[in-house]
CSV table of C-alpha atoms in Angstrom, one decimal:
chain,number,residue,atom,x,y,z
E,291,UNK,CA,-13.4,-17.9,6.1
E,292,UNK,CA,-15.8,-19.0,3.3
E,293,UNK,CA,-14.7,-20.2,0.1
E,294,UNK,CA,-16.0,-20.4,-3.5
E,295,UNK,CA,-15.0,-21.4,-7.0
E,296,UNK,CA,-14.3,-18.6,-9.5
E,297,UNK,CA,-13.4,-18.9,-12.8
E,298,UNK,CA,-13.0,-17.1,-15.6
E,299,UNK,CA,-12.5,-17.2,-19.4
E,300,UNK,CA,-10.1,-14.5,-20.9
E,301,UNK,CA,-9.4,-15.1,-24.8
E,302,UNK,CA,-10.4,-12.9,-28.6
E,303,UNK,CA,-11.9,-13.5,-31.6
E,304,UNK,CA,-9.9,-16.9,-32.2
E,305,UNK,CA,-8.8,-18.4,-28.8
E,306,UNK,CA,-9.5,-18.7,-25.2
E,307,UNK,CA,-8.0,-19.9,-21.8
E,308,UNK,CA,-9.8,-20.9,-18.6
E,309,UNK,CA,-8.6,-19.7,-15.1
E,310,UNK,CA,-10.3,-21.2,-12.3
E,311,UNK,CA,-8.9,-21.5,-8.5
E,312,UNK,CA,-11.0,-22.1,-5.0
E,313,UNK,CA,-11.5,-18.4,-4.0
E,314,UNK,CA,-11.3,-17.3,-0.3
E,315,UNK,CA,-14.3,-15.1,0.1
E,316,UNK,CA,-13.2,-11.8,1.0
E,317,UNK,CA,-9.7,-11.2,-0.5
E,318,UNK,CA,-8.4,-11.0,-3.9
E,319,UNK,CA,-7.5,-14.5,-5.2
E,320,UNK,CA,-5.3,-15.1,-7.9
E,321,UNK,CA,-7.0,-17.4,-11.2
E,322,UNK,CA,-4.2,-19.9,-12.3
E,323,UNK,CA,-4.7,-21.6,-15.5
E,324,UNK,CA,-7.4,-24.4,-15.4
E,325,UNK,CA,-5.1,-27.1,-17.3
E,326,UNK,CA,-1.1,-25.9,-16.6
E,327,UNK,CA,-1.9,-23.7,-13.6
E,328,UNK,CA,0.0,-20.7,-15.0
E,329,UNK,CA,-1.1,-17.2,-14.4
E,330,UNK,CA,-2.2,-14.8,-17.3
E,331,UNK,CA,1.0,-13.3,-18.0
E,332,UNK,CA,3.0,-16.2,-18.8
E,333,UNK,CA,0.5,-18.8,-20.5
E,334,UNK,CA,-0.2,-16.3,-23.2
E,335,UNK,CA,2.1,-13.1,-22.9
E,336,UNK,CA,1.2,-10.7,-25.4
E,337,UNK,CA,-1.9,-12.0,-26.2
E,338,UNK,CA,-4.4,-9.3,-27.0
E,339,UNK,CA,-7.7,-10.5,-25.8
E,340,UNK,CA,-11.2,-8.4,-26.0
E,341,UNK,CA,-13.1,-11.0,-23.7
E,342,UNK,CA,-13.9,-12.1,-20.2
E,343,UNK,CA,-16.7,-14.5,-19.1
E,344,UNK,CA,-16.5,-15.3,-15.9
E,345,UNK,CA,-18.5,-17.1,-12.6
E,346,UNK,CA,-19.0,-17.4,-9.3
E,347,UNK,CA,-20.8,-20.0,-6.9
E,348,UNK,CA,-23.2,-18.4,-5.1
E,349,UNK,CA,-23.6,-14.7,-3.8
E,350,UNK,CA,-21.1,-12.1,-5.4
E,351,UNK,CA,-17.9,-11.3,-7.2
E,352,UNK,CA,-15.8,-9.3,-9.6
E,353,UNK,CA,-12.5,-9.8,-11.2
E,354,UNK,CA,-9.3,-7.7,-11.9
E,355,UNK,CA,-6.4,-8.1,-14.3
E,356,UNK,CA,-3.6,-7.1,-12.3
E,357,UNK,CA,0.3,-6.4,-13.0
E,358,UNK,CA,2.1,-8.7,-9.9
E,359,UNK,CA,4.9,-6.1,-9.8
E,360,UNK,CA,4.0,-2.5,-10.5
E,361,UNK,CA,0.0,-3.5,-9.2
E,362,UNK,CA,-1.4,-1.3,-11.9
E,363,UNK,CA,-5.4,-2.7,-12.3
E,364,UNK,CA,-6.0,-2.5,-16.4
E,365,UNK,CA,-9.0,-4.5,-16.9
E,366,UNK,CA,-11.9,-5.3,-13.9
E,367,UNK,CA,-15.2,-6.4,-13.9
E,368,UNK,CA,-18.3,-8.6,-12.4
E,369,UNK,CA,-18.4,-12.7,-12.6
E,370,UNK,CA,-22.2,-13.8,-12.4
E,371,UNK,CA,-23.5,-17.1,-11.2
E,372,UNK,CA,-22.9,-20.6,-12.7
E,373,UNK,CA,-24.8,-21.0,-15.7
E,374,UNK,CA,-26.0,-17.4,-16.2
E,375,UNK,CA,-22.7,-15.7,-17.7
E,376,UNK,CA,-23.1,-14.0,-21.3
E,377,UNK,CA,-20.6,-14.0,-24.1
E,378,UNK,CA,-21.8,-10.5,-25.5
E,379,UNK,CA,-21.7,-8.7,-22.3
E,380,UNK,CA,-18.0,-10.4,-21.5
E,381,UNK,CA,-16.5,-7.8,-24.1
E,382,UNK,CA,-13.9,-5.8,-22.7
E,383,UNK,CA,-11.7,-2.9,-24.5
E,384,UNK,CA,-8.6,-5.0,-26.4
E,385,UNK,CA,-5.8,-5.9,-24.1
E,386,UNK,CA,-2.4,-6.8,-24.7
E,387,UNK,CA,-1.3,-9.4,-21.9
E,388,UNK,CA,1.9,-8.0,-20.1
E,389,UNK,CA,4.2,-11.2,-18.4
E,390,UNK,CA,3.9,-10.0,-15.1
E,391,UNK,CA,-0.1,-9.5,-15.0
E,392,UNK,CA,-2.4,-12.4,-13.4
E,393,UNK,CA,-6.3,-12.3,-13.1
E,394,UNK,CA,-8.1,-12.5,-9.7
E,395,UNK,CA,-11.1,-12.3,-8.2
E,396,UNK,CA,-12.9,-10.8,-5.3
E,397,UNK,CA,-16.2,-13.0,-3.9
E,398,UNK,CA,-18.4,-13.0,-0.7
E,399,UNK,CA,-21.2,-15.5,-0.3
E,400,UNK,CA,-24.5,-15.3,0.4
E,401,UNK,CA,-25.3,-13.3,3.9
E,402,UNK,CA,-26.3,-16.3,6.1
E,403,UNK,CA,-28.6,-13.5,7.9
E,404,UNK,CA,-32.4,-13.0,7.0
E,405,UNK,CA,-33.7,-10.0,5.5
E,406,UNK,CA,-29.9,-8.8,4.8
E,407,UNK,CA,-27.4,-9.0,1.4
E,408,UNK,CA,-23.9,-8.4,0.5
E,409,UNK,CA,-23.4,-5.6,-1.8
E,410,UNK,CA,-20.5,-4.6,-3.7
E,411,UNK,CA,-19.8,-1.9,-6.6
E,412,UNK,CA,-17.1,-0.4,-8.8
E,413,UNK,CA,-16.9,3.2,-8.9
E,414,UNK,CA,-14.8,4.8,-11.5
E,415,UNK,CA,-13.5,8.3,-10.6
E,416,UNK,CA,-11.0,10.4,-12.5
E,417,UNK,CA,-8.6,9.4,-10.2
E,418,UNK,CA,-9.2,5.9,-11.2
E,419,UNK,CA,-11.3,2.5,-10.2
E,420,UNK,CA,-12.1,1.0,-7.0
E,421,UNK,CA,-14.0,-1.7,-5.9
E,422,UNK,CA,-16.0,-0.9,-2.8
E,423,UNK,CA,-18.3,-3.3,-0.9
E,424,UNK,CA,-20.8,-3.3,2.2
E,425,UNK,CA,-21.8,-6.3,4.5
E,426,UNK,CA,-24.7,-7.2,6.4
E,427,UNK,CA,-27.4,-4.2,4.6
E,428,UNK,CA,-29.8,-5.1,6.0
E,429,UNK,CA,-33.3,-4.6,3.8
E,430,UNK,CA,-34.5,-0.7,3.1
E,431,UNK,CA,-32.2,0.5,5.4
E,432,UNK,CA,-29.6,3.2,3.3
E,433,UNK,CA,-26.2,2.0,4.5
E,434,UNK,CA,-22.8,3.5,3.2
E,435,UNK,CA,-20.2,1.3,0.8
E,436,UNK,CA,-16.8,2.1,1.3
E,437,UNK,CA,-13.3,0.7,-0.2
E,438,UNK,CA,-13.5,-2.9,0.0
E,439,UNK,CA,-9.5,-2.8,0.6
E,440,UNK,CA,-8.7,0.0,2.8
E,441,UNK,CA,-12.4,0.5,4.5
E,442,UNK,CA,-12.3,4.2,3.2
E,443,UNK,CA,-15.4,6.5,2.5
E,444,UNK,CA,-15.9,7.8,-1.1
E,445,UNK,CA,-15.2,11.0,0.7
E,446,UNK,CA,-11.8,9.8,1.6
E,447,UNK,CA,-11.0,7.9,-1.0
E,448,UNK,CA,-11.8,10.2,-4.2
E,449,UNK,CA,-11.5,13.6,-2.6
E,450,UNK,CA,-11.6,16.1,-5.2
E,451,UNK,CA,-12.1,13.9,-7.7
E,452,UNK,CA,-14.9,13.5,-10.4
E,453,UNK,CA,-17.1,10.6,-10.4
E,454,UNK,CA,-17.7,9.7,-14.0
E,455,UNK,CA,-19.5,6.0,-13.3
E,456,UNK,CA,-20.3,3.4,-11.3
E,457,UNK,CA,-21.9,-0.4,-11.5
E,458,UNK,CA,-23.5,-2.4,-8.2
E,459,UNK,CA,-24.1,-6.0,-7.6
E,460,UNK,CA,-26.0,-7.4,-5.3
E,461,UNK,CA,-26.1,-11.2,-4.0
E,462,UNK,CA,-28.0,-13.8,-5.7
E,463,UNK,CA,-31.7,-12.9,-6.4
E,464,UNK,CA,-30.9,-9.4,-3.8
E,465,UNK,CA,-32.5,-6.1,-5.4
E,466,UNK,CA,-31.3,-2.3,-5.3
E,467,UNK,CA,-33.7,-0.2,-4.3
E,468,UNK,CA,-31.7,3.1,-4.7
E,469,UNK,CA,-28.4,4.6,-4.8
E,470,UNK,CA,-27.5,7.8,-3.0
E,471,UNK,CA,-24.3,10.3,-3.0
E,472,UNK,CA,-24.2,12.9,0.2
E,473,UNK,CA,-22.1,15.6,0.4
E,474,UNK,CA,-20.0,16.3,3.7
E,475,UNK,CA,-23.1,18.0,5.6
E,476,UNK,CA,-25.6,15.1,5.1
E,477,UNK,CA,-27.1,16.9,2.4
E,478,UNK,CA,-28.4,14.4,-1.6
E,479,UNK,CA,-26.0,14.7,-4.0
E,480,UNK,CA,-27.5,12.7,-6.1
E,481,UNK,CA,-29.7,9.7,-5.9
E,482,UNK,CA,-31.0,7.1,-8.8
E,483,UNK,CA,-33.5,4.1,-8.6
E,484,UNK,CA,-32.1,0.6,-9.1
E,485,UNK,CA,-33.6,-3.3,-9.8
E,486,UNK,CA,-33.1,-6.9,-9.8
E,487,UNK,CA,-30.1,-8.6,-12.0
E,488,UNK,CA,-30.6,-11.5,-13.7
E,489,UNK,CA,-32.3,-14.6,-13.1
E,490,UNK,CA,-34.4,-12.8,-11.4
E,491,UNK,CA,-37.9,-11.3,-13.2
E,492,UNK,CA,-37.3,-7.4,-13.6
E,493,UNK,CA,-33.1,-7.9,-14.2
E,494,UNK,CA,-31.8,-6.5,-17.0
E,495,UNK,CA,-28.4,-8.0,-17.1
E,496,UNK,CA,-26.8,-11.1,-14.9
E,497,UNK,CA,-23.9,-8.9,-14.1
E,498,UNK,CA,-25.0,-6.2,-12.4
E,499,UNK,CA,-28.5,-4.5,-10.4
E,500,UNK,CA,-27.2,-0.9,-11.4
E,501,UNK,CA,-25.1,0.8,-13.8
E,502,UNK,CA,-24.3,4.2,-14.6
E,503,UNK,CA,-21.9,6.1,-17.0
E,504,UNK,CA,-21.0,9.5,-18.3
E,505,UNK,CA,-21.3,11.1,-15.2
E,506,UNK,CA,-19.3,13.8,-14.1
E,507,UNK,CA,-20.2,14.1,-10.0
E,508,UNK,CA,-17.5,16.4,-8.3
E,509,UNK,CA,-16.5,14.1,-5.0
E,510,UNK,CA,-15.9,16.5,-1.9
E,511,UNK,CA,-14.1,15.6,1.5
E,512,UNK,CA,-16.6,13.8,3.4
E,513,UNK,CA,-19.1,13.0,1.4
E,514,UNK,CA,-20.6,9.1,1.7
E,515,UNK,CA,-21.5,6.6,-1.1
E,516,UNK,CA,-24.9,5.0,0.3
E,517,UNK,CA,-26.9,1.9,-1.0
E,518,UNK,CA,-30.7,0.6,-0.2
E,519,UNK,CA,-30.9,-3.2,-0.7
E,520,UNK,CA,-33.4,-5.7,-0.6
E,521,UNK,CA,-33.2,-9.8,-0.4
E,522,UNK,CA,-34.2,-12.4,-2.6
């Protein structure tokens, strides 16, 4: 498997720590501290921070601040490429750091394949937020995201749920065309135009190619989750 360097800087108004780590491309890695090489939850336990800037190498990621014993996910986001992140857009909703929670973070690289990107999105639900991802899209062809964990359709996944947002990223200089929500008999949901992300011309923010919020989609059983993407 590939591997990357991730890091990420988690802090507030007054201080900040750096977690950093070699990330296996792929899997959820765990972000140790860059100087003692402690996780989140004991270098600065009940620490209330409103701040995450983080990176990748080259192609994709995202990160998650996660409880190592009860696995409860309470903040999540994207990294962007070295020497594009953004202070402003690293706010996050104030956190108090429990002892148990680390920080991670999910990366692929760039698809080795002409003419096809890695995609991957967070889709928030009333049931909660998941990270789901799709390999190998190969250009203007609509192909379907599912759970990047447990390979499940949204359909599975958030059954009779409400989709209230979601946010894409595509790899490095990769564009979305257009998002798309099916129910379970093929029939368009609901389907939005997307763009570039940040360096390149057209992006709006380094983070992410499309964002939504405030929506309130019912999710049936069966329906699919499907992206159009396009390469650098």
């Amino acid at each position: 498997m590939t591997t990357q360097t991730a890091a990420i800087s988690l802090g507030n108004n007054q201080m900040s720590k750096m977690f950093t780590a070699t990330a296996t491309d792929g899997v959820w890695s765990n972000l140790p501290d860059s100087l003692s090489s402690s996780n989140l939850g004991i270098l600065i336990p009940s620490a209330t921070i409103n701040r995450a800037v983080g990176t990748y190498s080259a192609g994709l990621g995202a990160w998650r601040i996660i409880n190592a014993q009860t696995l409860a996910v309470s903040r999540r986001g994207w990294l962007a490429h070295d020497e594009y992140s953004c202070y402003s857009s690293g706010a996050i909703a104030p956190h108090r750091v429990a002892p148990n929670e680390i920080v991670q973070a999910y990366c692929q690289p760039v698809d080795g394949t002409a003419n096809q990107s890695n995609v991957l999105a967070w889709i928030h639900t009333s049931k909660g937020t998941e990270l789901y991802e799709t390999l190998d899209v190969v250009d203007s062809t609509l192909t379907e995201m599912k759970t990047a964990l447990q390979n499940q359709s949204i359909g599975d996944a958030a059954f009779n749920s409400t989709m209230t947002g979601l946010s894409i990223q595509v790899e490095d200089g990769g564009q979305v065309i257009g998002v798309s929500l099916y129910d379970s008999a093929g029939g368009l949901v609901w389907s939005m135009p997307g763009n570039f992300r940040m360096p390149a011309p057209g992006g709006v923010s380094a983070y992410y190619n499309f964002k939504a919020e405030g929506l309130g989609i019912p999710i049936g059983k069966g329906f699919t989750f499907k992206i159009t993407a396009k390469t650098a």
